[in-house]
Tab-separated table of C-alpha atoms in Angstrom:
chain	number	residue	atom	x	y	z
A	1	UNK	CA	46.844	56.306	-58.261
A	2	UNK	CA	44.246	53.387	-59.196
A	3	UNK	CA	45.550	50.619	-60.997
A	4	UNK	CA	44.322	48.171	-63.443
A	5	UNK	CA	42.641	45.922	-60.360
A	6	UNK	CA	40.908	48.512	-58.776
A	7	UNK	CA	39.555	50.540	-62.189
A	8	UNK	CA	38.568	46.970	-63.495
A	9	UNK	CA	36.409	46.673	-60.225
A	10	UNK	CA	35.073	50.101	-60.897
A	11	UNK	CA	34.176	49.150	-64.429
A	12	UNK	CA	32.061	45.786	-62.790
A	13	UNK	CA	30.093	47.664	-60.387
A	14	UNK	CA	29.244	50.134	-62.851
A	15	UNK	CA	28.367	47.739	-65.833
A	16	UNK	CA	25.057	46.782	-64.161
A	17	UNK	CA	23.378	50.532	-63.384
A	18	UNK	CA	24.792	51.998	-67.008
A	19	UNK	CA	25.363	49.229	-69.613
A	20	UNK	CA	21.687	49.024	-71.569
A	21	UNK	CA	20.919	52.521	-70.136
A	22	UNK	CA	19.659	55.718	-72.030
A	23	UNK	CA	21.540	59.610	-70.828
A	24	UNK	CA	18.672	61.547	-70.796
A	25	UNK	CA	20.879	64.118	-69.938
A	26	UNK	CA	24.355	64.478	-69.099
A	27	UNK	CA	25.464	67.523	-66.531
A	28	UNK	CA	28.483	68.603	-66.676
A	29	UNK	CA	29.016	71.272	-63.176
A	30	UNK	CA	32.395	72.901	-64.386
A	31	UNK	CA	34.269	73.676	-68.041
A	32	UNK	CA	37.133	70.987	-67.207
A	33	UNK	CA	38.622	68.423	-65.095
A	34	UNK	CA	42.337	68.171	-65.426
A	35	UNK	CA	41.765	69.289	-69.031
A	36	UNK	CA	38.822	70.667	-70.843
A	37	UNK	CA	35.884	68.531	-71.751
A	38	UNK	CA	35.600	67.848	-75.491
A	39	UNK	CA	33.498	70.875	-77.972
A	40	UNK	CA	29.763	69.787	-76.909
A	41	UNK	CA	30.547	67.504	-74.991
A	42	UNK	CA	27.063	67.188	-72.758
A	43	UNK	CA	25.093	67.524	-75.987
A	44	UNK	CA	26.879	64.684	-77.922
A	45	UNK	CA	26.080	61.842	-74.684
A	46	UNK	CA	22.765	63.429	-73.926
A	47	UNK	CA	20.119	60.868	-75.705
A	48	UNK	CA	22.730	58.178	-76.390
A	49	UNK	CA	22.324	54.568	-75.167
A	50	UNK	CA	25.205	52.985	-73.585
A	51	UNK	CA	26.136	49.491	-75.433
A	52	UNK	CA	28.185	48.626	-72.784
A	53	UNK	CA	31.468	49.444	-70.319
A	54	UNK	CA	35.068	48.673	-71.088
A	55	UNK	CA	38.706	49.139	-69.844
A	56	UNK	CA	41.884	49.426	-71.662
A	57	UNK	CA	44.406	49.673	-69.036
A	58	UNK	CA	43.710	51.973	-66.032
A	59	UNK	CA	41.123	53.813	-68.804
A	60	UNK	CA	37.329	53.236	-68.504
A	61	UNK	CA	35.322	52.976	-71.613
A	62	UNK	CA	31.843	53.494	-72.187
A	63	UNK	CA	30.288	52.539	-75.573
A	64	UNK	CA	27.536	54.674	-77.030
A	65	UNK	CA	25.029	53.496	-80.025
A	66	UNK	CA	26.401	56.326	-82.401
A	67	UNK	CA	29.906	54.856	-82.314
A	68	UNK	CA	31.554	56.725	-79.839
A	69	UNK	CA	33.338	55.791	-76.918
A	70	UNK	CA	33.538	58.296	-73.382
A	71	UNK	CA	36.896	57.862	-72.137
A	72	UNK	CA	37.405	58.350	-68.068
A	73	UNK	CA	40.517	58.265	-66.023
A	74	UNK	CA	39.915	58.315	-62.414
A	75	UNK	CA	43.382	60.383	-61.603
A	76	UNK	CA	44.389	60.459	-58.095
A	77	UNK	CA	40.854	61.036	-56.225
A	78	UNK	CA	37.764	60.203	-58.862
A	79	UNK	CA	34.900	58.006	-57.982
A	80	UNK	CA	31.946	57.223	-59.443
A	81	UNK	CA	28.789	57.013	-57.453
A	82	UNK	CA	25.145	55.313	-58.293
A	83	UNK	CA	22.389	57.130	-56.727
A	84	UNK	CA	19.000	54.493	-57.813
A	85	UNK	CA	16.184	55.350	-54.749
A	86	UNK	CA	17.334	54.181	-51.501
A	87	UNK	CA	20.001	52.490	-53.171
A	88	UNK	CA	23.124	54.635	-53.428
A	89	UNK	CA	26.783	53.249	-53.606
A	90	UNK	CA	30.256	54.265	-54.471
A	91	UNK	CA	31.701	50.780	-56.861
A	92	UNK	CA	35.042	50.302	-56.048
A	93	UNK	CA	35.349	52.225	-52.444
A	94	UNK	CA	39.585	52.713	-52.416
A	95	UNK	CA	41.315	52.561	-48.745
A	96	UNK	CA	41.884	56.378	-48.819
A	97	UNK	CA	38.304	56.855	-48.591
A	98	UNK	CA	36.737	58.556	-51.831
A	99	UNK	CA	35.147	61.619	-51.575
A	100	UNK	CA	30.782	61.872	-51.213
A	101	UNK	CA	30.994	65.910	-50.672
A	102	UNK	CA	28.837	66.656	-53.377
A	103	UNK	CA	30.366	70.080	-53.951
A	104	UNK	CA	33.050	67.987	-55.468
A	105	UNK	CA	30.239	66.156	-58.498
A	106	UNK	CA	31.249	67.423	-61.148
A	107	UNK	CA	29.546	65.068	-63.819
A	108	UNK	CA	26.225	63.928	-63.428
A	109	UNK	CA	24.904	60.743	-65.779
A	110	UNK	CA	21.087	60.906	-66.162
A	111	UNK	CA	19.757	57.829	-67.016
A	112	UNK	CA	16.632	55.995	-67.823
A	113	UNK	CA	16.805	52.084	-67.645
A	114	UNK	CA	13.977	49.375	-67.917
A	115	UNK	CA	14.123	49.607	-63.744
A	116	UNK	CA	13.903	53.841	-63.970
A	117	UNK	CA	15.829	56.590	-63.440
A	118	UNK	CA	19.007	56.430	-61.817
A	119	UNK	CA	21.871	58.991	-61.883
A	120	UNK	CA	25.630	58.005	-61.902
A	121	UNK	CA	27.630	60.919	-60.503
A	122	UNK	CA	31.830	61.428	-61.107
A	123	UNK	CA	33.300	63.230	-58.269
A	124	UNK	CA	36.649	63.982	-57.805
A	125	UNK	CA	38.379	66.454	-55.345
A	126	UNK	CA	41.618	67.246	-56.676
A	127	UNK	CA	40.059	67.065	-60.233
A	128	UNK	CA	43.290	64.727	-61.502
A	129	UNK	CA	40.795	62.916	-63.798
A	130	UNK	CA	39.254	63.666	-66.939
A	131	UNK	CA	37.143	62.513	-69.302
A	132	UNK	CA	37.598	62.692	-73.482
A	133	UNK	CA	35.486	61.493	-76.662
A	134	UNK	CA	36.506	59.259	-79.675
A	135	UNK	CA	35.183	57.379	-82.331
A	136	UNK	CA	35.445	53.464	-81.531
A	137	UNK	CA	36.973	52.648	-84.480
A	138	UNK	CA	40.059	55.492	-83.974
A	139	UNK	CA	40.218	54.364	-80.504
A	140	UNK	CA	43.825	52.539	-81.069
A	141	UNK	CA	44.973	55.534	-83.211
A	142	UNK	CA	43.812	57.995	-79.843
A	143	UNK	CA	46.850	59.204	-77.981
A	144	UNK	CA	45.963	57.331	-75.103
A	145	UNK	CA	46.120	54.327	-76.576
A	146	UNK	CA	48.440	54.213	-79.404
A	147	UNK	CA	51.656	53.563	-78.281
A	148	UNK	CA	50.221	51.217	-74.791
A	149	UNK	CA	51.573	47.419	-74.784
A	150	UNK	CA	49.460	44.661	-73.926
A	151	UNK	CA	47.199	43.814	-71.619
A	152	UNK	CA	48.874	41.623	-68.413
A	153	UNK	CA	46.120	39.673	-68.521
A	154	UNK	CA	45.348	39.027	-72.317
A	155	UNK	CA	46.575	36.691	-74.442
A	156	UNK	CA	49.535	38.500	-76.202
A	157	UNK	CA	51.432	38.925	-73.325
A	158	UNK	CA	54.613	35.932	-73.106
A	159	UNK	CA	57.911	35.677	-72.607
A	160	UNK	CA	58.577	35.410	-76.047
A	161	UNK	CA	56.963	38.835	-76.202
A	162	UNK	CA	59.065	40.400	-73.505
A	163	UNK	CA	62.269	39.267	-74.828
A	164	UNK	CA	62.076	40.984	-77.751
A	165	UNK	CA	60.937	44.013	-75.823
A	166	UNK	CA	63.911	43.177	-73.631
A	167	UNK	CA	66.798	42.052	-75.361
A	168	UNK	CA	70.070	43.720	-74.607
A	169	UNK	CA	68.221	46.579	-72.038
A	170	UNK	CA	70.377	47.588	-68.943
A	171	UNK	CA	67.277	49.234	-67.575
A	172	UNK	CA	65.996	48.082	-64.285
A	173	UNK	CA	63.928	45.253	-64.713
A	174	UNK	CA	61.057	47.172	-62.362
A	175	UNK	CA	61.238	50.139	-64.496
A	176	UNK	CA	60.764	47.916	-67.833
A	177	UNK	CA	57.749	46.323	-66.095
A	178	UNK	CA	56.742	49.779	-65.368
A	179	UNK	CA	56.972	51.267	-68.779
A	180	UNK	CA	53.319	51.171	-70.269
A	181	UNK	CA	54.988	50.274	-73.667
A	182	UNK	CA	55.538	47.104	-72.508
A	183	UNK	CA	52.967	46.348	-70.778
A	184	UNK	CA	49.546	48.325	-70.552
A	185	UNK	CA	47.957	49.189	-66.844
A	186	UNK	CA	50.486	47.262	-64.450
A	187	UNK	CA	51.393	50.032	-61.859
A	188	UNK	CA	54.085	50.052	-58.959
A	189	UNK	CA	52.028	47.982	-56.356
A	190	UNK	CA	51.950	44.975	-58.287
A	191	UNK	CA	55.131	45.378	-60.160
A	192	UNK	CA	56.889	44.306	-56.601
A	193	UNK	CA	53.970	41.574	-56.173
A	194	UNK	CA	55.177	40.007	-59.640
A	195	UNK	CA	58.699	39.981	-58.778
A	196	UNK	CA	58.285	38.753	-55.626
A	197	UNK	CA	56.701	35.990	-56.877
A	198	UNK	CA	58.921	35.292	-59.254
A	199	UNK	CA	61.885	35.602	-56.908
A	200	UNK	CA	63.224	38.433	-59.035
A	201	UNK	CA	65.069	41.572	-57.842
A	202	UNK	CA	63.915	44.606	-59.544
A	203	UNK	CA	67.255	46.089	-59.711
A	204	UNK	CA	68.742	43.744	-61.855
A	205	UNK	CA	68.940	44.368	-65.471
A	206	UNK	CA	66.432	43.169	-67.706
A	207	UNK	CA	67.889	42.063	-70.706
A	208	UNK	CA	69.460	39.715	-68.157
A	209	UNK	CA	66.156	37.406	-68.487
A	210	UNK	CA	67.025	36.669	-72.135
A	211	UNK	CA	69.795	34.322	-74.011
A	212	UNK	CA	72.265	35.743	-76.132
A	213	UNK	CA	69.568	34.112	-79.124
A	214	UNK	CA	67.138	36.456	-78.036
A	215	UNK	CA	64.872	33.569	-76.230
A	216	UNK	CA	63.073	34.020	-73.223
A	217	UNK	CA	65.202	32.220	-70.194
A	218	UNK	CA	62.967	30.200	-67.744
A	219	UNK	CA	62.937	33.061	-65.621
A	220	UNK	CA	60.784	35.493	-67.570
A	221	UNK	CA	58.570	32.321	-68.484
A	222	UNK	CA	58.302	32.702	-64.149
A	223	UNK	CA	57.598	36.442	-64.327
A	224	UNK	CA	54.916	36.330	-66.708
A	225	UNK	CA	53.315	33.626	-64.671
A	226	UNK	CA	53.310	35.754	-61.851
A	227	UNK	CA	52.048	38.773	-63.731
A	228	UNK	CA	49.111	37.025	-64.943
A	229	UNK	CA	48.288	35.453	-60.924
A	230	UNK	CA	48.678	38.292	-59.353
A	231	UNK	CA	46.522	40.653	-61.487
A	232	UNK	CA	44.027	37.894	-61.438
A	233	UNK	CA	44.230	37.597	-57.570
A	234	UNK	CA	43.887	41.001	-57.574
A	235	UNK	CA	40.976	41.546	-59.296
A	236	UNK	CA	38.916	38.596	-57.282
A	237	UNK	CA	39.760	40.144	-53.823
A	238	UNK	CA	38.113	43.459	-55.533
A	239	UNK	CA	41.378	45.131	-56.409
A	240	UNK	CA	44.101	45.448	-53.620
A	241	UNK	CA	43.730	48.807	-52.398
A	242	UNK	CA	40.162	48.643	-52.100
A	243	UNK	CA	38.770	48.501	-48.742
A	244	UNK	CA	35.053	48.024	-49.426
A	245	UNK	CA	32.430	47.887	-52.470
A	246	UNK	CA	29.396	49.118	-52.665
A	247	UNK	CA	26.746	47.284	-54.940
A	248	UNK	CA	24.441	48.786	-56.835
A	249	UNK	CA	21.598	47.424	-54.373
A	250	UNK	CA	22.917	48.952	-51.346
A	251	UNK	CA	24.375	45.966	-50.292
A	252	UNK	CA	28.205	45.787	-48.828
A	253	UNK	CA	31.235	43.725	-49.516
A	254	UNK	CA	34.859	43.539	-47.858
A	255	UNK	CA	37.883	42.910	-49.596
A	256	UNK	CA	41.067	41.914	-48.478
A	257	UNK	CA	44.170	41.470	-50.506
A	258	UNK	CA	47.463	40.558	-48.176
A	259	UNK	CA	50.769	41.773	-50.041
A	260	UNK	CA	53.506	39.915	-49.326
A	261	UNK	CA	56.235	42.327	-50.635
A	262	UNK	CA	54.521	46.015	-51.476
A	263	UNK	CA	54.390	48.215	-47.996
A	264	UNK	CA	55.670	45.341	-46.010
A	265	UNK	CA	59.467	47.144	-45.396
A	266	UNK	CA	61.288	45.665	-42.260
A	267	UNK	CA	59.004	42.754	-41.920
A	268	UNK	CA	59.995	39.252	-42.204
A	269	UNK	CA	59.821	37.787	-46.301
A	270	UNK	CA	56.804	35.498	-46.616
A	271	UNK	CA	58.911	33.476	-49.221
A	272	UNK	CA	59.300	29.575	-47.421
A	273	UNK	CA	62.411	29.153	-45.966
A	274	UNK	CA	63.650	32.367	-46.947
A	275	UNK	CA	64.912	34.119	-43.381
A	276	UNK	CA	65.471	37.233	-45.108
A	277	UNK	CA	63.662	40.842	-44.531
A	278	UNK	CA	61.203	42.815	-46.547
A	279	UNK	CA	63.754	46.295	-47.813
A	280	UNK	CA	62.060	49.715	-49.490
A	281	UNK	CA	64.476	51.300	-52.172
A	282	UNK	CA	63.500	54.314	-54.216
A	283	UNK	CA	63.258	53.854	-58.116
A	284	UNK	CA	62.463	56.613	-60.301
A	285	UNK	CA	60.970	58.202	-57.786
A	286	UNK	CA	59.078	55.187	-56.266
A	287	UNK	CA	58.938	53.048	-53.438
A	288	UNK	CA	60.235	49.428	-54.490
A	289	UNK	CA	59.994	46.437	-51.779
A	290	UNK	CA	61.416	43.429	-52.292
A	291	UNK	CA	64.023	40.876	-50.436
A	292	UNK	CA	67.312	41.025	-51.565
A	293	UNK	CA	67.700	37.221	-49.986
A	294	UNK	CA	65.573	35.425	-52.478
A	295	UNK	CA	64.870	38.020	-54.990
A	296	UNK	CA	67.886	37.954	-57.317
């Protein structure tokens, strides 16, 4: 599944060949994706201009000039692809390779910019994504959204912030993390990168990183830290599980983001000094990695 890093690079490389644009048309190739699209849904984007692109965690946004907003979620296989002339690129290529089989487009953009035509087409194979319409201003009342914590990399997340949240919980510090109540869009990949970082074990409990007062210990001042880098490193290498991106003008860049916890099981820890060995555990159903020698 995508997370925040990799939609956010999705969102970049399609700001410049939609944001500004008009839908002459949109095409919509089947009734639904993983659920139905929206009552009229073609007819209400068709001859809208798009203000501008957006993400709220792993959700991409698209503004329109009547005061909507298109919500997409990529789901397990969705891609977007540009099509401008000779120019023709997938933004945000993911290491499993995305689907180009066009018996898989499924929603076609038509667009008309100040450079011409261009079409932006959604494809997705095992049709996990969808797509949904609401007003911008009821976008934080949507059911998407309404009950999502911060943003890792926005200003209201802290430590004093995630000691309240907490305070007195026995649940696995990884599965807090992981709880988009908390915190909005960070998935399992760099949920082990954070805690690595922070020298944290993800089995321990979390209200153990706050005082009987209810304050933040130095610890979680650590792990937000480390939320906030890696996210950020993330995004600059293009989003970690990205392999290549494909600009709008044809042209090709590589990405490469090292882990130095997440799929690295039985390998030596990358922490200075440490000695100790990468382990994989299963939490709620997921693979965790971490070292149990400096993560405590």
């Amino acid at each position: 599944m995508p997370e925040l890093p990799e939609v956010e690079t999705v969102k970049r490389g399609l700001t410049p060949a939609m944001e500004g644009t008009r839908v002459t048309r949109l095409e919509l190739r089947r009734g639904d994706l993983r659920f139905p699209f929206p009552d009229a849904f073609a007819d209400r984007v068709s001859g809208r201009t798009i203000l501008g692109l957006g993400r709220r965690a792993k959700y991409l946004l698209v503004d329109l000039d009547d005061g909507n907003t298109l919500i997409s979620h990529l789901g397990m296989s969705g891609s977007f692809r540009i099509e401008e002339g000779a120019a023709s690129g997938v933004p945000g290529e993911f290491h499993h390779a995305r689907s180009k089989d066009e018996k898989h487009d499924h929603v076609v953009f038509h667009l008309e910019g100040t450079s011409g035509p261009r079409r932006v087409v959604y494809n997705d194979p095992r049709r996990f994504g969808f797509m949904d319409m609401v007003g911008r201003a009821d976008l934080a009342a949507h059911p998407f959204f309404r009950d999502l914590g911060p943003e890792p990399t926005g200003n209201e997340l802290g430590a004093a912030y995630l000691a309240e949240r907490f305070r007195d919980k026995a649940q696995p510090l990884k599965s807090a993390l992981l709880d988009q109540k908390n915190i909005a869009g960070l998935g399992n990949i760099y949920v082990c990168e954070a805690l690595w970082r922070a020298h944290l074990s993800p089995i321990r409990a979390a209200g153990t990183l706050v005082t009987a007062g209810g304050r933040p210990k130095a610890q979680l001042d650590l792990l937000v830290a480390s939320i906030r880098d890696v996210i950020a490193d993330a995004i600059a290498a293009g989003g970690s599980s990205l392999r290549d991106h494909i600009q709008t003008d044809g042209s090709l860049g590589y990405f490469q983001h090292s882990f130095s916890a997440y799929d690295r099981e039985s390998q030596a820890c990358r922490t200075p000094g440490c000695g100790g060995t990468v382990a994989r555990i299963v939490q709620a159903g997921r693979s965790t990695f971490y070292c149990a020698t400096c993560q405590k």
